[in-house]
Every structure is written in C-alpha cells, then in structure tokens.
Short mmCIF file of C-alpha atoms in Angstrom, two decimals:
data_model
loop_
_atom_site.label_atom_id
_atom_site.label_comp_id
_atom_site.label_asym_id
_atom_site.label_seq_id
_atom_site.Cartn_x
_atom_site.Cartn_y
_atom_site.Cartn_z
CA MET A 1 -7.68 -0.74 -22.52
CA PRO A 2 -9.64 -3.27 -24.62
CA ASP A 3 -11.86 -5.72 -22.77
CA ASP A 4 -9.63 -8.68 -23.62
CA TRP A 5 -6.68 -7.44 -21.57
CA LEU A 6 -5.59 -9.27 -18.43
CA LEU A 7 -5.41 -6.29 -16.09
CA LEU A 8 -3.23 -5.86 -13.02
CA ALA A 9 -6.32 -5.44 -10.87
CA GLU A 10 -10.08 -5.67 -11.12
CA PRO A 11 -12.53 -4.95 -8.29
CA ASP A 12 -14.35 -7.96 -6.87
CA THR A 13 -18.02 -6.93 -6.94
CA SER A 14 -21.38 -8.48 -6.11
CA GLU A 15 -25.01 -7.52 -5.83
CA LEU A 16 -24.34 -6.21 -2.32
CA GLU A 17 -22.19 -3.34 -3.63
CA SER A 18 -24.99 -2.29 -6.01
CA GLN A 19 -27.60 -2.46 -3.25
CA LEU A 20 -25.63 -0.33 -0.82
CA VAL A 21 -24.71 2.28 -3.44
CA GLN A 22 -28.40 2.52 -4.33
CA ALA A 23 -29.17 2.98 -0.64
CA ALA A 24 -26.64 5.81 -0.49
CA LEU A 25 -28.22 7.42 -3.57
CA ALA A 26 -31.60 7.34 -1.85
CA SER A 27 -30.23 9.01 1.25
CA PRO A 28 -30.69 12.78 1.79
CA ARG A 29 -26.97 12.99 2.70
CA TRP A 30 -24.34 12.25 0.06
CA SER A 31 -21.54 13.57 2.29
CA ALA A 32 -20.76 12.93 5.96
CA GLY A 33 -23.69 10.57 6.37
CA ARG A 34 -24.48 7.25 7.98
CA MET A 35 -22.70 5.11 5.39
CA VAL A 36 -19.35 6.71 6.24
CA GLU A 37 -20.05 6.20 9.93
CA ARG A 38 -20.98 2.57 9.28
CA PHE A 39 -17.81 1.93 7.29
CA GLU A 40 -15.64 3.56 9.97
CA ALA A 41 -17.22 1.55 12.78
CA GLY A 42 -16.96 -1.73 10.88
CA PHE A 43 -13.37 -1.13 9.85
CA ALA A 44 -12.28 -0.29 13.40
CA ARG A 45 -14.04 -3.42 14.65
CA GLU A 46 -12.35 -5.59 11.98
CA LEU A 47 -8.89 -4.47 13.17
CA GLY A 48 -9.64 -4.22 16.87
CA ARG A 49 -8.87 -0.49 16.89
CA ALA A 50 -10.77 2.09 18.90
CA GLN A 51 -11.22 4.62 16.09
CA ALA A 52 -11.28 4.70 12.29
CA VAL A 53 -11.47 7.91 10.26
CA ALA A 54 -12.42 7.69 6.57
CA VAL A 55 -10.46 9.96 4.23
CA ALA A 56 -10.06 10.67 0.52
CA SER A 57 -6.88 8.61 -0.03
CA GLY A 58 -4.00 6.90 1.70
CA THR A 59 -1.60 9.75 0.92
CA ILE A 60 -3.99 12.35 2.32
CA GLY A 61 -4.63 10.12 5.32
CA THR A 62 -0.89 10.02 6.02
CA TRP A 63 -0.68 13.80 5.66
CA LEU A 64 -3.51 14.21 8.14
CA ALA A 65 -1.87 11.74 10.52
CA LEU A 66 1.38 13.70 10.43
CA ARG A 67 -0.47 16.97 11.00
CA ALA A 68 -2.41 15.47 13.90
CA LEU A 69 0.95 14.53 15.46
CA GLY A 70 2.15 18.11 15.04
CA ILE A 71 4.90 17.20 12.59
CA GLY A 72 6.07 19.96 10.26
CA PRO A 73 9.07 22.11 9.25
CA GLY A 74 12.22 21.31 11.19
CA ASP A 75 11.14 17.72 11.90
CA GLU A 76 12.37 14.51 10.28
CA VAL A 77 10.45 11.34 9.44
CA ILE A 78 12.21 8.10 8.47
CA ALA A 79 10.60 6.06 5.71
CA SER A 80 11.33 3.54 2.98
CA PRO A 81 11.95 4.68 -0.59
CA TYR A 82 10.37 1.45 -1.86
CA GLY A 83 6.65 0.92 -2.41
CA TRP A 84 3.62 1.29 -4.62
CA HIS A 85 1.55 4.21 -3.37
CA GLN A 86 4.47 6.33 -2.24
CA VAL A 87 2.48 7.74 0.67
CA ALA A 88 5.80 8.99 2.07
CA HIS A 89 5.29 12.03 -0.18
CA ALA A 90 2.93 13.17 2.59
CA VAL A 91 5.98 13.94 4.74
CA THR A 92 7.13 16.47 2.17
CA LEU A 93 3.64 18.01 2.08
CA THR A 94 3.91 18.81 5.81
CA GLY A 95 7.21 20.62 5.31
CA ALA A 96 9.12 18.03 7.33
CA ARG A 97 12.25 16.36 5.98
CA LEU A 98 11.91 12.85 4.58
CA VAL A 99 14.85 10.65 5.55
CA PHE A 100 15.21 7.34 3.73
CA ALA A 101 16.52 4.08 5.18
CA ASP A 102 17.23 0.92 3.23
CA ILE A 103 15.00 -2.15 3.19
CA ASP A 104 15.21 -5.76 4.27
CA TYR A 105 16.33 -7.55 1.10
CA TRP A 106 13.92 -10.46 1.51
CA SER A 107 10.68 -8.85 2.67
CA GLY A 108 11.08 -5.53 0.86
CA CYS A 109 9.97 -3.74 4.03
CA LEU A 110 11.85 -1.00 5.87
CA ASP A 111 14.71 -2.50 7.90
CA VAL A 112 14.71 -1.87 11.67
CA THR A 113 18.49 -1.73 12.11
CA ARG A 114 19.01 0.59 9.15
CA THR A 115 16.18 2.79 10.42
CA ALA A 116 17.85 3.06 13.83
CA ALA A 117 21.04 4.28 12.14
CA GLN A 118 19.13 7.24 10.63
CA LEU A 119 17.71 8.54 13.92
CA THR A 120 18.67 12.09 14.89
CA PRO A 121 17.41 14.55 17.54
CA ALA A 122 15.06 15.91 14.83
CA THR A 123 13.37 12.54 14.20
CA ARG A 124 9.68 12.71 15.16
CA ALA A 125 8.26 9.57 13.53
CA ILE A 126 8.95 6.34 11.67
CA LEU A 127 6.72 5.61 8.68
CA ALA A 128 7.03 1.87 7.96
CA GLY A 129 4.98 -0.06 5.44
CA ASN A 130 3.59 -3.54 4.86
CA VAL A 131 5.08 -3.73 1.37
CA ASN A 132 2.87 -5.47 -1.19
CA GLY A 133 0.99 -7.03 1.73
CA HIS A 134 3.99 -8.47 3.60
CA PRO A 135 4.05 -7.26 7.24
CA ALA A 136 7.03 -5.27 8.43
CA ALA A 137 8.97 -6.33 11.54
CA TRP A 138 6.55 -4.61 13.89
CA THR A 139 7.99 -5.94 17.16
CA GLY A 140 11.33 -4.31 16.38
CA PHE A 141 9.79 -1.07 15.16
CA ARG A 142 7.59 -0.78 18.25
CA GLU A 143 10.60 -1.24 20.52
CA LEU A 144 12.64 1.28 18.54
CA ALA A 145 9.89 3.94 18.55
CA ASP A 146 9.17 3.50 22.26
CA ALA A 147 12.85 3.63 23.19
CA HIS A 148 13.25 7.01 21.45
CA GLY A 149 9.86 8.49 22.28
CA ILE A 150 8.81 8.93 18.64
CA ALA A 151 5.61 8.11 16.79
CA LEU A 152 5.19 4.92 14.76
CA ILE A 153 2.98 5.25 11.68
CA GLU A 154 1.96 2.05 9.91
CA ASP A 155 1.59 2.39 6.15
CA SER A 156 -0.85 -0.37 5.29
CA THR A 157 -1.90 1.12 1.96
CA GLU A 158 -0.65 -2.01 0.17
CA ALA A 159 -2.00 -4.50 2.68
CA ILE A 160 -5.18 -5.78 4.22
CA GLY A 161 -5.83 -9.14 5.82
CA SER A 162 -2.18 -10.06 6.44
CA VAL A 163 -1.29 -11.22 9.95
CA TYR A 164 1.89 -10.73 12.00
CA ARG A 165 2.36 -12.63 15.28
CA GLY A 166 -1.37 -13.22 15.60
CA ARG A 167 -2.43 -9.62 14.89
CA PRO A 168 -3.74 -8.10 11.65
CA VAL A 169 -1.81 -5.44 9.77
CA GLY A 170 -3.11 -2.05 10.78
CA SER A 171 -2.99 -2.85 14.49
CA PHE A 172 0.65 -1.95 15.18
CA GLY A 173 1.22 1.77 14.63
CA ASP A 174 0.14 4.66 16.84
CA LEU A 175 -1.76 5.39 13.65
CA ALA A 176 -2.19 3.10 10.63
CA VAL A 177 -3.19 4.19 7.14
CA PHE A 178 -5.09 2.17 4.51
CA ASP A 179 -5.89 2.91 0.88
CA PHE A 180 -8.89 1.64 -1.11
CA SER A 181 -7.99 2.53 -4.69
CA GLN A 182 -7.00 -0.13 -7.23
CA PRO A 183 -5.10 -2.42 -7.02
CA CYS A 184 -6.02 -2.87 -3.34
CA ALA A 185 -8.02 -5.98 -2.44
CA LEU A 186 -10.67 -3.91 -0.65
CA CYS A 187 -11.53 -1.41 -3.38
CA CYS A 188 -13.83 1.62 -3.16
CA GLY A 189 -12.54 3.25 -6.35
CA GLU A 190 -10.79 5.85 -4.23
CA GLY A 191 -10.52 6.53 -0.51
CA GLY A 192 -8.60 5.56 2.58
CA MET A 193 -8.83 5.07 6.31
CA VAL A 194 -6.72 6.09 9.31
CA VAL A 195 -7.07 3.96 12.44
CA THR A 196 -5.84 4.63 15.96
CA ASP A 197 -6.54 3.88 19.62
CA ASP A 198 -5.84 7.48 20.63
CA GLU A 199 -9.10 9.43 21.06
CA ARG A 200 -7.33 12.78 20.89
CA LEU A 201 -5.63 11.93 17.61
CA ALA A 202 -8.91 10.64 16.16
CA SER A 203 -10.67 13.88 17.13
CA GLU A 204 -7.94 15.94 15.48
CA LEU A 205 -8.08 13.78 12.34
CA ARG A 206 -11.81 14.37 12.05
CA TYR A 207 -11.34 18.10 12.47
CA LEU A 208 -8.57 18.29 9.88
CA ARG A 209 -10.24 16.17 7.19
CA SER A 210 -13.16 18.52 6.42
CA ARG A 211 -14.89 21.75 7.27
CA SER A 212 -18.34 21.63 8.81
CA LEU A 213 -21.24 23.96 8.08
CA ALA A 214 -20.60 25.64 11.42
CA ASP A 215 -17.09 26.61 10.24
CA ARG A 216 -18.54 28.97 7.64
CA ARG A 217 -18.88 31.62 10.35
CA SER A 218 -15.89 30.56 12.43
CA VAL A 219 -13.23 33.08 13.39
CA SER A 220 -10.75 30.44 14.62
CA VAL A 221 -10.71 27.80 11.88
CA GLY A 222 -7.63 29.35 10.24
CA SER A 223 -5.46 28.40 13.19
CA ARG A 224 -5.54 24.73 12.11
CA VAL A 225 -6.80 24.81 8.56
CA PRO A 226 -8.83 21.68 7.68
CA LEU A 227 -8.93 20.13 4.22
CA GLN A 228 -11.71 18.90 2.00
CA ALA A 229 -10.46 15.34 2.34
CA ALA A 230 -13.48 13.31 3.39
CA MET A 231 -14.89 10.13 1.82
CA SER A 232 -18.22 10.30 -0.02
CA GLU A 233 -21.22 8.22 0.98
CA PHE A 234 -20.92 6.28 -2.30
CA SER A 235 -17.31 5.24 -1.71
CA ALA A 236 -18.24 4.32 1.85
CA ALA A 237 -21.14 2.20 0.56
CA LEU A 238 -18.69 0.23 -1.56
CA GLY A 239 -16.42 -0.04 1.44
CA VAL A 240 -19.16 -1.42 3.69
CA ALA A 241 -19.99 -4.07 1.10
CA GLN A 242 -16.35 -4.96 0.42
CA LEU A 243 -15.61 -5.22 4.13
CA ALA A 244 -18.57 -7.58 4.63
CA ARG A 245 -17.20 -9.77 1.80
CA LEU A 246 -13.50 -9.39 2.66
CA ASP A 247 -12.89 -13.02 3.63
CA GLU A 248 -14.51 -14.16 0.38
CA ILE A 249 -12.48 -11.68 -1.67
CA LEU A 250 -9.20 -12.69 -0.06
CA GLU A 251 -9.99 -16.39 -0.46
CA ARG A 252 -10.48 -15.96 -4.22
CA ARG A 253 -7.19 -14.09 -4.48
CA LYS A 254 -5.44 -16.87 -2.55
CA ALA A 255 -6.70 -19.37 -5.13
CA VAL A 256 -5.13 -17.27 -7.89
CA GLU A 257 -1.90 -17.10 -5.92
CA ALA A 258 -1.91 -20.91 -5.66
CA ASN A 259 -2.23 -21.11 -9.45
CA TYR A 260 0.77 -18.80 -9.81
CA LEU A 261 2.83 -20.92 -7.44
CA ALA A 262 1.99 -24.09 -9.37
CA GLN A 263 2.89 -22.53 -12.72
CA MET A 264 6.10 -20.94 -11.43
CA LEU A 265 7.47 -24.41 -10.62
CA SER A 266 8.23 -24.74 -14.34
CA PHE A 267 10.08 -21.41 -14.39
CA GLU A 268 13.70 -22.18 -13.57
CA GLY A 269 15.05 -20.25 -10.60
CA ILE A 270 11.82 -18.48 -9.62
CA LYS A 271 11.09 -19.19 -5.98
CA PRO A 272 7.83 -18.78 -4.05
CA PRO A 273 7.36 -15.32 -2.52
CA TYR A 274 9.31 -14.90 0.71
CA VAL A 275 7.41 -14.95 4.02
CA ALA A 276 9.38 -13.82 7.08
CA PRO A 277 9.44 -15.58 10.46
CA GLY A 278 6.58 -14.42 12.66
CA VAL A 279 4.31 -13.75 9.68
CA ASP A 280 1.16 -15.87 9.98
CA ALA A 281 -0.53 -14.84 6.71
CA VAL A 282 0.27 -12.66 3.71
CA HIS A 283 -2.31 -11.34 1.27
CA TRP A 284 -0.31 -9.90 -1.62
CA MET A 285 -1.51 -6.75 -3.38
CA LEU A 286 0.00 -7.92 -6.69
CA TYR A 287 2.00 -10.97 -7.70
CA ILE A 288 5.63 -9.82 -7.71
CA VAL A 289 8.36 -11.70 -9.58
CA HIS A 290 11.98 -10.84 -8.81
CA LEU A 291 14.03 -11.45 -11.92
CA GLY A 292 17.68 -12.45 -11.79
CA LYS A 293 20.83 -10.38 -11.47
CA ARG A 294 21.47 -10.69 -15.19
CA PHE A 295 18.40 -8.54 -15.83
CA THR A 296 18.86 -4.78 -15.96
CA ALA A 297 16.07 -2.28 -15.43
CA SER A 298 15.92 -1.73 -19.21
CA ALA A 299 15.64 -5.50 -19.80
CA CYS A 300 12.74 -5.64 -17.35
CA ALA A 301 11.08 -2.81 -19.24
CA GLU A 302 11.38 -4.94 -22.40
CA VAL A 303 9.62 -7.78 -20.59
CA VAL A 304 6.78 -5.40 -19.73
CA GLU A 305 6.52 -4.49 -23.41
CA ASP A 306 6.52 -8.16 -24.43
CA LEU A 307 3.69 -8.91 -22.01
CA ALA A 308 1.75 -5.94 -23.35
CA THR A 309 1.90 -7.35 -26.88
CA GLU A 310 -0.06 -10.30 -25.50
CA CYS A 311 -2.54 -7.97 -23.73
CA ILE A 312 -1.11 -8.68 -20.27
CA GLU A 313 -0.82 -5.61 -18.07
CA SER A 314 2.34 -5.55 -15.97
CA VAL A 315 4.60 -2.88 -14.51
CA MET A 316 7.93 -2.57 -12.80
CA TYR A 317 6.95 -2.41 -9.14
CA CYS A 318 8.22 1.08 -8.34
CA GLN A 319 10.72 3.83 -9.00
CA PRO A 320 12.48 4.27 -5.65
CA MET A 321 11.74 7.66 -4.16
CA HIS A 322 15.38 8.56 -3.57
CA GLN A 323 15.86 8.32 -7.36
CA GLN A 324 13.00 10.71 -8.09
CA HIS A 325 13.85 14.25 -9.14
CA HIS A 326 12.46 16.06 -6.09
CA TYR A 327 14.52 14.02 -3.64
CA MET A 328 17.63 13.97 -5.81
CA GLN A 329 17.53 17.75 -5.56
CA GLN A 330 17.90 17.26 -1.80
CA GLY A 331 21.09 15.25 -2.25
CA TRP A 332 19.81 11.68 -2.54
CA LYS A 333 21.30 9.68 -5.39
CA ARG A 334 21.63 6.20 -6.83
CA GLY A 335 24.00 4.10 -4.77
CA ALA A 336 22.78 5.46 -1.44
CA LEU A 337 20.38 2.58 -0.83
CA PRO A 338 21.79 -0.47 -2.65
CA LEU A 339 19.28 -3.08 -1.47
CA THR A 340 16.32 -0.97 -2.58
CA GLU A 341 17.94 -0.39 -5.97
CA ARG A 342 18.82 -4.05 -6.45
CA ILE A 343 15.22 -5.12 -5.84
CA ALA A 344 13.50 -2.25 -7.65
CA ASP A 345 15.48 -2.76 -10.87
CA ARG A 346 14.13 -6.30 -11.21
CA ALA A 347 10.76 -6.40 -9.41
CA LEU A 348 7.97 -7.07 -11.89
CA ALA A 349 4.30 -6.79 -10.85
CA LEU A 350 1.87 -9.24 -12.49
CA PRO A 351 -1.95 -9.29 -12.38
CA LEU A 352 -3.59 -10.52 -9.17
CA HIS A 353 -7.36 -10.46 -8.71
CA GLY A 354 -10.20 -12.91 -8.23
CA ALA A 355 -11.32 -12.93 -11.87
CA LEU A 356 -8.14 -14.64 -13.10
CA THR A 357 -8.64 -18.29 -14.01
CA ALA A 358 -6.03 -21.05 -13.91
CA GLU A 359 -5.79 -20.76 -17.71
CA HIS A 360 -5.16 -16.99 -17.45
CA VAL A 361 -2.33 -17.55 -14.98
CA GLU A 362 -0.80 -20.31 -17.11
CA PHE A 363 -0.80 -17.95 -20.10
CA ILE A 364 0.75 -15.10 -18.08
CA VAL A 365 3.57 -17.29 -16.74
CA LYS A 366 4.28 -18.89 -20.12
CA THR A 367 4.44 -15.48 -21.78
CA LEU A 368 6.74 -14.20 -19.04
CA LYS A 369 9.00 -17.23 -19.40
CA ASP A 370 9.23 -16.80 -23.17
CA SER A 371 9.96 -13.10 -22.79
CA SER A 372 12.74 -13.68 -20.27
CA VAL A 373 14.54 -15.71 -22.91
CA ASN A 374 13.73 -13.31 -25.76
CA VAL A 375 15.35 -10.31 -24.07
CA GLY A 376 18.61 -12.25 -24.02
CA ALA A 377 19.20 -12.23 -20.29
CA GLY A 378 18.99 -15.96 -19.75
CA ALA A 379 16.92 -17.76 -17.13
CA ALA A 380 15.46 -15.63 -14.39
CA ILE A 381 16.82 -16.39 -10.94
CA TYR A 382 15.97 -15.01 -7.55
#
C-alpha cells in the first residue's frame, strides 16, 4: 500500500528493537539461542506463569498445545467460530473434531452456558478466546472444565495486557496461547508463545516444537514427530524489546482509543465498546464498530470500499468458521449460531495503533459516518 494509507496496524518501534536485533545478528546462534530464552523467561514472569515456550505462530502453538495434551482423532474440542486469527483450525490439524458453540452477544467471547450444552463424552478440551482483547468469562470456564475433567486452553492471540478479576489474560487456561504477528500490540513480525504452569506439558511442548541436533541419529523420534516450529533469535529480540516497552505501547494505544471514543459521540447510535462485569482492563487489538441491524454484510463491504477510497484500511472483522467451506462440508451451516452471525455480518475493524493522531481518528470517523449514509442504510445503531 502507498505510504499515505492509514493502516489497520503498525508496529510500535524504538531504538531498543534495533539494538537487540543487532545483538542477535552478532551472536553465533541465530536459532535456539539466548534471546529466545530471555524472551520466554520475561514473558512467563510478566504473566506469573511457570513456563513459556516460544513458537512460530499462535496457530502452531495451539496445535502443539493440543498434541501435548494427547488430543487427536476421536476427540472433540469446543471452540468459538468467531475471531481474528482462527487458531481453532489447529483442532482440525490434530485430527480431532471441532465443535462450535455460540458467543456472548455483548463481549463476542465464547459463551459458558452454550459451551456446556455442547459437551459430550468425547469432549477433551475447551478452547476459549479473549476476543479482540476482551477477556472471556474465565471463572465460569474454569468451573466448567474442572467439573468435567477436561482441559481449558486460553486463546489469547488477540489479547495482551487485558485484566480479568485482577489477573492478566494468559493466566487462566491450563495452557494459554499468544500471537505476535500484526495487528497484535506486541509485534515480532511473526511468532507466538504458549504458557503453562505444568512442567510436563512445557517439556512436551519444547520437544514437539523442533528437532535438536541429537535427533539426527535418533531411532525413536518418529514416535512423537516434532515440527520445525521454533521462533528465531531475531523475532525473539523484537519480542524482548517489545515486552520491555509493553506498558508504553499499550498507553499510546489507549490514547488513540480515547480519541475514537470522543469522535464517536457525534456518530448517532454508536456506543462505547462493551466491557463485561469483572473485567478490570481491556486493551483492544483493533477498534471494532458494530453497525446497526439495517446493515447487511454486503452493505458493510461497501463501507469498507468507501473507506479504501480515502486510503483508510478497514476490514469486516471475520468470516465465522462455521460458514467456511471446510466446516460446512461437516454439516455446519448458516443459522446454526445466530448470535455469531448477527455480530459478524456487521462488525467492522478500524485502524488502532500508536501512530494514529487525533486528526487521523477524526478523519476515519467522519469518513465512516459519511459512508454509512451513502450506502443507504441509515444511521448506524448498536
């Protein structure tokens, strides 16, 4: 895209990132070195978890987590069809069956009661996410998982820094998975992290993520085939720097969010983003606007096109997974999850990053307001 575009996401960088990448370049190890170890230790410490394992992406991290739990063909995992990174595809990669449950209409996160209704004797895990940075109802999910003796995996690929009942996201699941690609606030270009307090699971994750030199002559490695799914020293160097500056990065993003809130006051019917009871802080991944019932999915697509004519990057937030071809072949269809569909048809993602000025945000909101009238759907309402 041309330089004058207002992009959905831009990494927040400083001299520290350059210094640490240069340090990694000067190191004799560009893989499996001290920078990865440093990032893992710092990340675990930030969340109060015992172990952190750096991986190539959030999706791969989820796949490794499922494999470490022994989940595979014949098993079921319950997950939401709604989200950005769609890490739930990892369930399919293991050979297990992905079972969808509908979301909470207000938070966009997987709903506890609807999840409970999908439990069967084959259920081995719940994969619940902090959607767009908003924490899921972790107290309810923890109780549900414990009551049925199944694993709870926290998908935090869209969230970092948010706080639920005094604890940071990433501290609730038996395992929690993060992603560091754009548009995440902590950005390494690519990469992810799996955190856990279970030493055995952490050991298995480390085994599964990459082969070692010693494995080249192993006669047993094929019994649990590892991947080439590690993080490079250069991505880890970015991660170490971003983690050290995380409070600063999140503070700048909060200032942009405040500008959005001020500008949205002039946009009839648009309410501030919902924050559920028990949520102490939310750090949004992107600024999501929910347009009114009079908007169809095709009308929202027209709004995206209108914004693009003014060099504003925007997207509809997601295509629900149960409406994607692979899962429709398994019997899922539109109408099965009405709350997900109602939100997804009208959820528009706008730019959110620290480089946006108050003037940028004013222009984005004005353009959005004009477009909502131009497409003939009337005023946008929540």
